mmCIF file of C-alpha atoms in Angstrom:
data_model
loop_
_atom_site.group_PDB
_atom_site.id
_atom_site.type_symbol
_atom_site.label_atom_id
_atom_site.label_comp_id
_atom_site.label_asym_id
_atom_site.label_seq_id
_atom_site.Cartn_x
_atom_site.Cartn_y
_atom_site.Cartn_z
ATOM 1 C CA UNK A 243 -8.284 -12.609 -4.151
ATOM 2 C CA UNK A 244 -7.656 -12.632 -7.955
ATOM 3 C CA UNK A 245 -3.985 -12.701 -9.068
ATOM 4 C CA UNK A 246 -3.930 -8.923 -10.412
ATOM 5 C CA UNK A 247 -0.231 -8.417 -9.029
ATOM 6 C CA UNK A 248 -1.267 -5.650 -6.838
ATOM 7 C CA UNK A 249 -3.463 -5.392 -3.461
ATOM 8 C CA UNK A 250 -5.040 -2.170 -1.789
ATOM 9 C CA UNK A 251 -5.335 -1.991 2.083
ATOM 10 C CA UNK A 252 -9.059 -2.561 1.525
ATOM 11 C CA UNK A 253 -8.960 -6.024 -0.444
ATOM 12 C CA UNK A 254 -6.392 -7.638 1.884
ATOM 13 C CA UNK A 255 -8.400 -5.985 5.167
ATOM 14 C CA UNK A 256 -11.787 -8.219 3.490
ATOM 15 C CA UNK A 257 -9.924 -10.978 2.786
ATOM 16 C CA UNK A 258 -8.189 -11.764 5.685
ATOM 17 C CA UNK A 259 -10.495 -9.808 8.467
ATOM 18 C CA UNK A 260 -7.538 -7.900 9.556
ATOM 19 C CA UNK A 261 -7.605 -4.781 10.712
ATOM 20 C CA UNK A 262 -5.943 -1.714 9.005
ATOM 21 C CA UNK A 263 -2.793 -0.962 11.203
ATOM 22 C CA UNK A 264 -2.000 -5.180 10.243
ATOM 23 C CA UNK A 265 -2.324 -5.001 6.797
ATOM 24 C CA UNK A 266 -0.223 -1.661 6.712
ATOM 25 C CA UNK A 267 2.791 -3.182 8.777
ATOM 26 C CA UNK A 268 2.475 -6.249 6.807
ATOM 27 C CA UNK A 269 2.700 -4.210 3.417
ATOM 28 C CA UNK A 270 5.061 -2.031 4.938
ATOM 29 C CA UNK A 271 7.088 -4.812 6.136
ATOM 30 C CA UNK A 272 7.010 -6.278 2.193
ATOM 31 C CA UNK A 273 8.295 -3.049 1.229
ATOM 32 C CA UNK A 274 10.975 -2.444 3.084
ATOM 33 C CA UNK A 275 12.394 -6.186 1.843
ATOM 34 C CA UNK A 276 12.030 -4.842 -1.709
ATOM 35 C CA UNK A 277 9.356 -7.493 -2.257
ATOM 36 C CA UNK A 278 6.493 -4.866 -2.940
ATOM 37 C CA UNK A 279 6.353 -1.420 -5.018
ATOM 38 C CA UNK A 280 3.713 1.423 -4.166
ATOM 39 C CA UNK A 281 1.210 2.998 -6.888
ATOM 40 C CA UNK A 282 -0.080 5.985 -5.900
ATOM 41 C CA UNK A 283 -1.300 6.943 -9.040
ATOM 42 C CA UNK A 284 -4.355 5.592 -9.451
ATOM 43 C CA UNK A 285 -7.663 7.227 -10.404
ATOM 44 C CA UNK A 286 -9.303 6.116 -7.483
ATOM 45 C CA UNK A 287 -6.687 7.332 -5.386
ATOM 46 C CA UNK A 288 -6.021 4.011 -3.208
ATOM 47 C CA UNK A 289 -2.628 3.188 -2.689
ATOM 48 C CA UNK A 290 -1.898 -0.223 -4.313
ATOM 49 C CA UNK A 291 1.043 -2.515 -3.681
ATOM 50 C CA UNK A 292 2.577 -3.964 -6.758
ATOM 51 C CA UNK A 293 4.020 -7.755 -6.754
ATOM 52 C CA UNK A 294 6.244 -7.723 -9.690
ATOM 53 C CA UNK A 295 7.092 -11.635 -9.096
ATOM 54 C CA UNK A 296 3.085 -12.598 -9.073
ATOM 55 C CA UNK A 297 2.021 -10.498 -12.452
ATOM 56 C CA UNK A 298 1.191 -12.355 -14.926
ATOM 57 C CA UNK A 299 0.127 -11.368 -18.380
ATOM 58 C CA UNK A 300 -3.101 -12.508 -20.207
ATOM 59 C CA UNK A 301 -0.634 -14.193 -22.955
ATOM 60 C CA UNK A 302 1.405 -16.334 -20.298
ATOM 61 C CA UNK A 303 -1.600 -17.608 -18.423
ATOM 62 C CA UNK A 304 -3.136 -18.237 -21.436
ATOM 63 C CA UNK A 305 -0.537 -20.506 -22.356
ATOM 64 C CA UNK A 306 0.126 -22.589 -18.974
ATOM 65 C CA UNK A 307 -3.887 -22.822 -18.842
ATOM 66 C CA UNK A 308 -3.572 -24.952 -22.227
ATOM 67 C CA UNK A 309 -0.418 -27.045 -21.157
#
């Protein structure tokens, strides 16, 4: 799973072969300890939980990639 700073139920249900009701308490879980942020905005849709601590902006990893 690509650092993006944000998972839907879907991705994290492929990448881990959970099922759905384990990825939701897990998010759930995250959310309730402030670690996660919901989007329900999208487009698409599909929920997405936001990581603020793992975004990372195209100018930042730009610059550790070259250190």
């Amino acid at each position: 799973m690509q650092a993006k700073g944000y998972v839907t139920v879907e991705q994290v249900e492929k990448e881990f072969s959970w099922s759905t009701g384990r990825v939701i308490d897990a998010l759930e879980t995250l959310l309730k300890e402030g670690l996660a942020m919901i989007d329900d905005g999208h487009r698409d849709g599909k929920r997405r939980y936001w990581f603020p601590c793992v975004t990372l902006s195209s100018d930042a990893s730009g610059s550790e990639a070259k250190s």
